[in-house]
Tab-separated table of C-alpha atoms in Angstrom:
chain	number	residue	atom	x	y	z
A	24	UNK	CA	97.930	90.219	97.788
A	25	UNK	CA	97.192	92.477	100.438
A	26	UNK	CA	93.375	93.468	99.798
A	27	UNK	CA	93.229	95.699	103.048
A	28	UNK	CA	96.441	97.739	101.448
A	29	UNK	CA	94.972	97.507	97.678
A	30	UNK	CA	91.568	98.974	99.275
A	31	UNK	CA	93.138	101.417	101.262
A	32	UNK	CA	94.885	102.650	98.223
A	33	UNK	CA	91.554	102.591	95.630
A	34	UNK	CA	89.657	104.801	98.321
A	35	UNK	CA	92.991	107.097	98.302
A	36	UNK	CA	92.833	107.315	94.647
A	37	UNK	CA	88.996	107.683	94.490
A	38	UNK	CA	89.217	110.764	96.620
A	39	UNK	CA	91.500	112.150	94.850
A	40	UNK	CA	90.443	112.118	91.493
A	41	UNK	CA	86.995	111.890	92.223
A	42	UNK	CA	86.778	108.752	90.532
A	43	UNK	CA	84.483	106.039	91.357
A	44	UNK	CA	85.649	103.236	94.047
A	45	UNK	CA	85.095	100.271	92.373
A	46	UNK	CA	85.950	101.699	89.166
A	47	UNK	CA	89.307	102.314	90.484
A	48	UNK	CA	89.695	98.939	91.861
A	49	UNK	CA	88.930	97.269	88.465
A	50	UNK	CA	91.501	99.740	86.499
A	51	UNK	CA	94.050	98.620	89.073
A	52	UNK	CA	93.199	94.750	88.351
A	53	UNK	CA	93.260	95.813	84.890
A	54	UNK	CA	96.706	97.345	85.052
A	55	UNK	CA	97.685	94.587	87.593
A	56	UNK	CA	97.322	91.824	84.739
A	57	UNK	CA	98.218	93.735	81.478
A	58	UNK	CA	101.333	95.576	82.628
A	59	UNK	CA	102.001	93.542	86.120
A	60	UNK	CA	101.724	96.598	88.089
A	61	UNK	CA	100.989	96.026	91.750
A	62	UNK	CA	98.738	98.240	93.599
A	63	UNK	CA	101.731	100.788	94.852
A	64	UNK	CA	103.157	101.018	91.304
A	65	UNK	CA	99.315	101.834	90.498
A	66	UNK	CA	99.858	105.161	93.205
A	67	UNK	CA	103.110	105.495	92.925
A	68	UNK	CA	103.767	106.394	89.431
A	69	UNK	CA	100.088	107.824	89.019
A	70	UNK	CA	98.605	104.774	86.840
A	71	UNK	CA	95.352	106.913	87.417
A	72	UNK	CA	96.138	109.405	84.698
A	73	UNK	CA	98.096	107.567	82.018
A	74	UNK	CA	96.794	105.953	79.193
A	75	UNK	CA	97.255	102.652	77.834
A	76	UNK	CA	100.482	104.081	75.621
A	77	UNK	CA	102.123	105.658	78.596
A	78	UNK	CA	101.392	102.878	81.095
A	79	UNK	CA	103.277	100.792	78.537
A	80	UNK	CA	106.393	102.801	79.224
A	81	UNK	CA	106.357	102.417	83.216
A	82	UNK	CA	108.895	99.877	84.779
A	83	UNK	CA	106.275	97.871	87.525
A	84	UNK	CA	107.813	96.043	89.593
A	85	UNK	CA	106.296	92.798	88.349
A	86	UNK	CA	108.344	93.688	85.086
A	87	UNK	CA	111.472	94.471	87.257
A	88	UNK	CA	111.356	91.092	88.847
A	89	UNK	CA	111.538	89.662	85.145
A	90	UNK	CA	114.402	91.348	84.054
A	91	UNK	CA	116.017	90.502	87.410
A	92	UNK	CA	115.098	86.590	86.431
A	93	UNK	CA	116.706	86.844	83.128
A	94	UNK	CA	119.541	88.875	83.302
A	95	UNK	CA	121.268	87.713	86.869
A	96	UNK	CA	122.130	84.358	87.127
A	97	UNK	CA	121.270	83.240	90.762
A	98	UNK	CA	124.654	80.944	91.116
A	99	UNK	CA	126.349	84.671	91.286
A	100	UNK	CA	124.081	86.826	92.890
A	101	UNK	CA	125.621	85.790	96.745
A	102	UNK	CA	128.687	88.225	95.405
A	103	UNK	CA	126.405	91.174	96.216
A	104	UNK	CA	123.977	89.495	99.018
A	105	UNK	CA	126.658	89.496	101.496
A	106	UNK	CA	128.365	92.988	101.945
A	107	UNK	CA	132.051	91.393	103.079
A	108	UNK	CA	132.161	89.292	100.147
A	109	UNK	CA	131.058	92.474	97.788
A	110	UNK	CA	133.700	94.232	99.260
A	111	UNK	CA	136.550	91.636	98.597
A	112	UNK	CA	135.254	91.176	95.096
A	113	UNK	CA	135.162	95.076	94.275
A	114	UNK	CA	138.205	96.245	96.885
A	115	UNK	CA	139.260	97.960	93.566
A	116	UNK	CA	136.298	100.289	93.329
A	117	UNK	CA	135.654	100.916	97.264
A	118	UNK	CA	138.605	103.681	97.732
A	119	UNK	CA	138.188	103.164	101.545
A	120	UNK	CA	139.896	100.559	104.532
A	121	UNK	CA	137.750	98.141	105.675
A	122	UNK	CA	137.608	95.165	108.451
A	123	UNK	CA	136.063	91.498	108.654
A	124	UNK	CA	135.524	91.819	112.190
A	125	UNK	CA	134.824	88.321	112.275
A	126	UNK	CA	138.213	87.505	111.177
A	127	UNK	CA	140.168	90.593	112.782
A	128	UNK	CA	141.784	90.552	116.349
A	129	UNK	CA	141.191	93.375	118.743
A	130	UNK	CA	144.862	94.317	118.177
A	131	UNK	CA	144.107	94.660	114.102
A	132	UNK	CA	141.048	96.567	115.041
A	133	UNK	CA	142.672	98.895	117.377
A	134	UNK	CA	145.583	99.536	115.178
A	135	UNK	CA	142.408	100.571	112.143
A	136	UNK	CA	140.756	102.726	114.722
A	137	UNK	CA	143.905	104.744	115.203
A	138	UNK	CA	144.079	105.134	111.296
A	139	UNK	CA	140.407	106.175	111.042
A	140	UNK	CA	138.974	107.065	114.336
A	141	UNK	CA	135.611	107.512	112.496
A	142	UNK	CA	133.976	104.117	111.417
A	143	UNK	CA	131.299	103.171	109.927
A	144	UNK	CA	129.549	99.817	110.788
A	145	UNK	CA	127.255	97.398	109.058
A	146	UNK	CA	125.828	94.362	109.455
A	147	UNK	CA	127.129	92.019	106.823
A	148	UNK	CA	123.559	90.630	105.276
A	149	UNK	CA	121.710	94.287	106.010
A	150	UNK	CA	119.148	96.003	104.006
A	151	UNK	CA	117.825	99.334	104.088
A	152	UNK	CA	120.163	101.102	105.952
A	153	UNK	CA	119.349	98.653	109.387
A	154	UNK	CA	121.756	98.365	111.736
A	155	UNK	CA	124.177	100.377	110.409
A	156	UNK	CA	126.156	103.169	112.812
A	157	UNK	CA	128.724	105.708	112.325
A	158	UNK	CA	130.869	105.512	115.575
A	159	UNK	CA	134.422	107.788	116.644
A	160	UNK	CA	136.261	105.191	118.611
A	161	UNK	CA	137.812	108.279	120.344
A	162	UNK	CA	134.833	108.947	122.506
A	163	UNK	CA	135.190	105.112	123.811
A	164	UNK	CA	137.381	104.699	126.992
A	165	UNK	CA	137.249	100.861	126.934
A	166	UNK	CA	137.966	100.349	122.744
A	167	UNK	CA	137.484	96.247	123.682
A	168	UNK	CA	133.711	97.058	125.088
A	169	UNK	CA	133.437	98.614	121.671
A	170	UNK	CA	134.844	95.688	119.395
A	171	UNK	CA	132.938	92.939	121.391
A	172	UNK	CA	129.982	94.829	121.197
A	173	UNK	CA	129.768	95.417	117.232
A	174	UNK	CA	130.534	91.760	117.582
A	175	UNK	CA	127.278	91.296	119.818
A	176	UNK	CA	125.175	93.298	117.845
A	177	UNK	CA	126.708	91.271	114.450
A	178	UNK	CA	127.833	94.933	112.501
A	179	UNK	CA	131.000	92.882	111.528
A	180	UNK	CA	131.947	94.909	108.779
A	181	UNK	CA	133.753	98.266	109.739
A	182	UNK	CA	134.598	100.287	107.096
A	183	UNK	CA	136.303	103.914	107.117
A	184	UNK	CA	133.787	106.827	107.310
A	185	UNK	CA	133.472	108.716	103.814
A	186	UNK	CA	133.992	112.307	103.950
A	187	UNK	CA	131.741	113.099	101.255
A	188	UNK	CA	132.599	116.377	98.907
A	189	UNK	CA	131.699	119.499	100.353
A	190	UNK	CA	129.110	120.593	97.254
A	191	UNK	CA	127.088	116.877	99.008
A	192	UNK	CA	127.587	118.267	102.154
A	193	UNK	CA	125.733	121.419	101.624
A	194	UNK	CA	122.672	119.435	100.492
A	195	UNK	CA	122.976	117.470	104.104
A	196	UNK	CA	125.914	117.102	106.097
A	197	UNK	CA	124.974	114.305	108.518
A	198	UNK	CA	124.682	110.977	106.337
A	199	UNK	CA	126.386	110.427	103.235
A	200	UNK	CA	124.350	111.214	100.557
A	201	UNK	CA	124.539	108.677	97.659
A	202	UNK	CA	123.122	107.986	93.914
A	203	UNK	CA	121.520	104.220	93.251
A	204	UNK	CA	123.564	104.157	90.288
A	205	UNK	CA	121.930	101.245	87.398
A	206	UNK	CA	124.150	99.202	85.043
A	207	UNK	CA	123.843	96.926	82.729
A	208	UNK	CA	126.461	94.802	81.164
A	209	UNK	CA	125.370	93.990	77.564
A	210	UNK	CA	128.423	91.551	75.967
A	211	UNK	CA	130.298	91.841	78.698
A	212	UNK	CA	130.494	95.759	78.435
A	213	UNK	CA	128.632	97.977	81.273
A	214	UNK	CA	125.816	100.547	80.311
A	215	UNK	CA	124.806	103.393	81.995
A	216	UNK	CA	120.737	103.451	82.616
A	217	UNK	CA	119.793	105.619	85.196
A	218	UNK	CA	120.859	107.275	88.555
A	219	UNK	CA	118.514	108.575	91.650
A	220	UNK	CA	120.202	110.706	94.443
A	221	UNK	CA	119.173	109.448	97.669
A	222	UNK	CA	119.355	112.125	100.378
A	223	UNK	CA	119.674	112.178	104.080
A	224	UNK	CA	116.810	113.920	106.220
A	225	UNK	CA	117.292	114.281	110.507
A	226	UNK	CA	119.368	110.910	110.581
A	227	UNK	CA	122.791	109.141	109.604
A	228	UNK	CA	122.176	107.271	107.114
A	229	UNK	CA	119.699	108.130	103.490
A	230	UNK	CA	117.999	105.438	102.605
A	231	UNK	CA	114.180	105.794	101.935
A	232	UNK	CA	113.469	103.394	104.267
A	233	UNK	CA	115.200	105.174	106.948
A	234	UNK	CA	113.812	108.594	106.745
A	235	UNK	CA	115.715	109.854	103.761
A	236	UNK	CA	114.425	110.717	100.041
A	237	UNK	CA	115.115	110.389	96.417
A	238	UNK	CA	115.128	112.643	93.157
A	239	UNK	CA	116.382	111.641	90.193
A	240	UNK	CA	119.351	113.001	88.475
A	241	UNK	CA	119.845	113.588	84.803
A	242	UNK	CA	122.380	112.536	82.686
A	243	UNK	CA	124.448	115.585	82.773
A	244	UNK	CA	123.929	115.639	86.582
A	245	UNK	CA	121.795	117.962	87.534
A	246	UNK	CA	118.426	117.515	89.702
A	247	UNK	CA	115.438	118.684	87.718
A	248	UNK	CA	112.584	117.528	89.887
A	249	UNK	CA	111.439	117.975	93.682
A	250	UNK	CA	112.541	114.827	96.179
A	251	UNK	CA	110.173	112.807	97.832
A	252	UNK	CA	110.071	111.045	101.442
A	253	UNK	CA	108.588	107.817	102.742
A	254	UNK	CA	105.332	110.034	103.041
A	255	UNK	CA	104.556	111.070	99.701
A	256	UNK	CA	105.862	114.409	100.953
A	257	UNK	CA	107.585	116.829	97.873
A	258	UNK	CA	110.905	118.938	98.470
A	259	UNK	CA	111.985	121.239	96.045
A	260	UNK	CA	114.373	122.446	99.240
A	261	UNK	CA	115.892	120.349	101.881
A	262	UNK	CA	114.019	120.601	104.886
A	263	UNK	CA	116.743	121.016	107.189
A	264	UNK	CA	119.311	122.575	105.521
A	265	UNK	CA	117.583	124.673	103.283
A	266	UNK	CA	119.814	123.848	100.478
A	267	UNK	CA	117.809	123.960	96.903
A	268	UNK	CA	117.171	120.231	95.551
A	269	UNK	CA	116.147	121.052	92.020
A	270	UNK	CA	118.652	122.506	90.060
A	271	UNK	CA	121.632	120.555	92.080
A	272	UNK	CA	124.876	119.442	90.409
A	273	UNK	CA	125.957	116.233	91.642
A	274	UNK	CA	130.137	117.103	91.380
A	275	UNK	CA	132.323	114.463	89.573
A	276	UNK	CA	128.810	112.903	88.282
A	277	UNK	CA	130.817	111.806	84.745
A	278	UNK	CA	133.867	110.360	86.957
A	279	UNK	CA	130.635	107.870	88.627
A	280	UNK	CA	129.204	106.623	85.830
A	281	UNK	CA	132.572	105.933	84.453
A	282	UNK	CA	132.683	104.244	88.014
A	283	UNK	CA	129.959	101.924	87.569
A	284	UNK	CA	130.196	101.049	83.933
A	285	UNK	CA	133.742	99.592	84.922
A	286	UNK	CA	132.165	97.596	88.171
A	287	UNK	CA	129.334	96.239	86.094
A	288	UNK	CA	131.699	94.396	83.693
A	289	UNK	CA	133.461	92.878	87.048
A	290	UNK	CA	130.628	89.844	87.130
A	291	UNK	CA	128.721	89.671	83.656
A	292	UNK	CA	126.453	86.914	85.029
A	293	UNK	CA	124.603	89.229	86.730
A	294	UNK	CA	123.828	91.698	84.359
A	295	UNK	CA	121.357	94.360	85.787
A	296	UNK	CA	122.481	95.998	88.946
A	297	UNK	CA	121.746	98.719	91.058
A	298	UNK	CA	125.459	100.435	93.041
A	299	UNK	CA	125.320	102.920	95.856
A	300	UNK	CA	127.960	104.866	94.526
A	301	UNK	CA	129.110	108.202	97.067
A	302	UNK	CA	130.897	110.912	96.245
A	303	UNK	CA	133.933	111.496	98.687
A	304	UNK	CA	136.466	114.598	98.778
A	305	UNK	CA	138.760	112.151	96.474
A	306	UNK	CA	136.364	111.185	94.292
A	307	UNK	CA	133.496	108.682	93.401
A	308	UNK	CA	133.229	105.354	95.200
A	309	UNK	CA	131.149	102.581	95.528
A	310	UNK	CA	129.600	101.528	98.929
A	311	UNK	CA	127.750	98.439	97.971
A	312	UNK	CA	125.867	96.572	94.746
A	313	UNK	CA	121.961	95.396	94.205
A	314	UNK	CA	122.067	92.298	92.612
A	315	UNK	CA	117.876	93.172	93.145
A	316	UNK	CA	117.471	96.976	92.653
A	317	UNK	CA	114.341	98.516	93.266
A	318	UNK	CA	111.841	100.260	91.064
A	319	UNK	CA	112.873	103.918	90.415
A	320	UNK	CA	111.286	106.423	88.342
A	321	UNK	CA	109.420	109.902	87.721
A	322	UNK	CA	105.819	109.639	88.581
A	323	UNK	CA	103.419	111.125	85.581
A	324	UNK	CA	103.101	114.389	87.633
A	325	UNK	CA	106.785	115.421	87.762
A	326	UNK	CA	107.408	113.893	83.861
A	327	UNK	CA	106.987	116.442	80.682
A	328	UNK	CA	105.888	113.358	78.526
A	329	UNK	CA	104.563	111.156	81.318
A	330	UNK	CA	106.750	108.107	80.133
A	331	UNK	CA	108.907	105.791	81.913
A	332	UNK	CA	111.751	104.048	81.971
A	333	UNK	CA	110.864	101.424	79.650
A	334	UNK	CA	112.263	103.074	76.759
A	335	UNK	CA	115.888	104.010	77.695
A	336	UNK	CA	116.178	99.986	79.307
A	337	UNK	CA	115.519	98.917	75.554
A	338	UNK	CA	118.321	100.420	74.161
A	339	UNK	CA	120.034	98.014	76.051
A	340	UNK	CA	118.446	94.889	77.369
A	341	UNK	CA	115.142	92.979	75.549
A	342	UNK	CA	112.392	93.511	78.028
């Protein structure tokens, strides 16, 4: 418990709604122990102005951790921890080349860089979009500088760079814009919950984290609500390109949950997942797995019925 960060946040909300400070503070203890909501799920998804009913329906992340607990068995979670064994285990679903550096000569590496000049590459064990680069090998005189420096800076795995479809690239052309895409496998068959479209914003890569934001997408694939940055900052247009966010079709969004059902069935121990799934001139494909997927939903200002959710994960999973 950060009390300097839960204070911070109870003036915020104070302000705001011109509620008192302290009782603030003992609504977000209150929601804290009844519905394990921390004190950003309390901001985030606008605790503040639901009742008791509708804070019911919100996925906190305390509750997220649980399902995580039951649902995916720890023995199998390294499958999706470390990004070159997800990629052996799911080769199937990739629809891309990619390299083990660790275990790939300079002469395999040149002979891959002459297939795909344009690489992408990742540290094996990174999160959040860290570390990874988008490099074309053609602008390198000395290609061995190049392959013992990924292997310096440990971005071991090199993977093809996705050319994404060209209805993605007019929402933002410079990273790869991709849905968190959640599964889960109930009896051994994968279900479709949920899918956010995570969007690029000034760099090369989209994740939140990194500069990007998120909407959510609907189950017929269109974008019904503005996106939102790092900053609590609302775009019904992207800022760079102009390109409208509400109202956009993610093409082939059918052909990725297909996608995903299919990889979710791959290991049934670990039931819940979250896939970065992009969507490439040839199609759908997956970039990596979550065996621990973050919290995702519509804060009570941009839902009609201010629910979360809640309800659509009990259709499938007892939570």
């Amino acid at each position: 418990m950060n009390y300097f960060k839960m204070f911070k946040i109870a003036g915020a909300v104070s302000k705001k709604c011109d509620k008192s400070f302290v009782g603030v503070v003992r609504d977000m203890v209150h929601c804290g122990m009844k519905y394990q909501a921390g004190y950003y799920d309390y901001q985030e998804f606008e605790f503040y102005n639901l009742n008791e009913e509708q804070r019911a329906t919100y996925l906190t992340r305390g509750k997220n951790n649980a399902i995580i607990i039951k649902y995916n068995n720890k023995e199998y979670m390294n499958v999706f921890d470390d990004k070159i064994t997800f990629n052996k285990k799911f080769n199937d679903f990739l629809n891309r080349d990619w390299l083990d550096l660790d275990n790939t000569s300079f002469e395999e590496f040149e002979a891959f860089t002459k297939k795909h000049p344009v690489i992408m590459a990742k540290p094996a064990d990174g999160i959040g979009g860290i570390g990874v680069e988008k490099y074309n090998t053609e602008e390198y005189k000395d290609l061995n500088a190049l392959y013992e420096g990924l292997k310096k800076k440990k971005q071991n795995l090199i993977e093809t760079f996705i050319t994404q479809h060209p209805d993605m690239n007019v929402l933002y052309s410079r990273s790869v814009n991709t849905m968190r895409m959640f599964t889960f496998c109930k009896d051994g068959k994968g279900c479709f919950l949920q899918a956010i479209l995570k969007i690029g914003n000034g760099g090369v890569v989209d994740n939140f984290s990194s500069g990007g934001m998120y909407t959510f997408v609907e189950d017929n694939g269109i974008v019904e609500v503005p996106a939102i940055d790092k900053e609590d900052i609302l775009y019904e247009k992207h800022p760079v390109t102009g390109t409208s966010i509400i109202g956009f079709k993610v093409p082939m969004f059918d052909q990725a949950v297909e996608l995903v059902k299919k990889a979710a069935e791959v290991v049934p121990e670990v039931g819940y997942v979250g896939w970065d799934v992009g969507i490439s001139d040839n199609g759908p494909v997956i970039i990596e797995g979550n065996s621990f997927p973050g919290v995702f939903q519509k804060r009570a200002s941009l839902s009609k019925d201010k629910t979360g959710i809640i309800p659509k994960y009990r259709q499938y999973m007892d939570i």
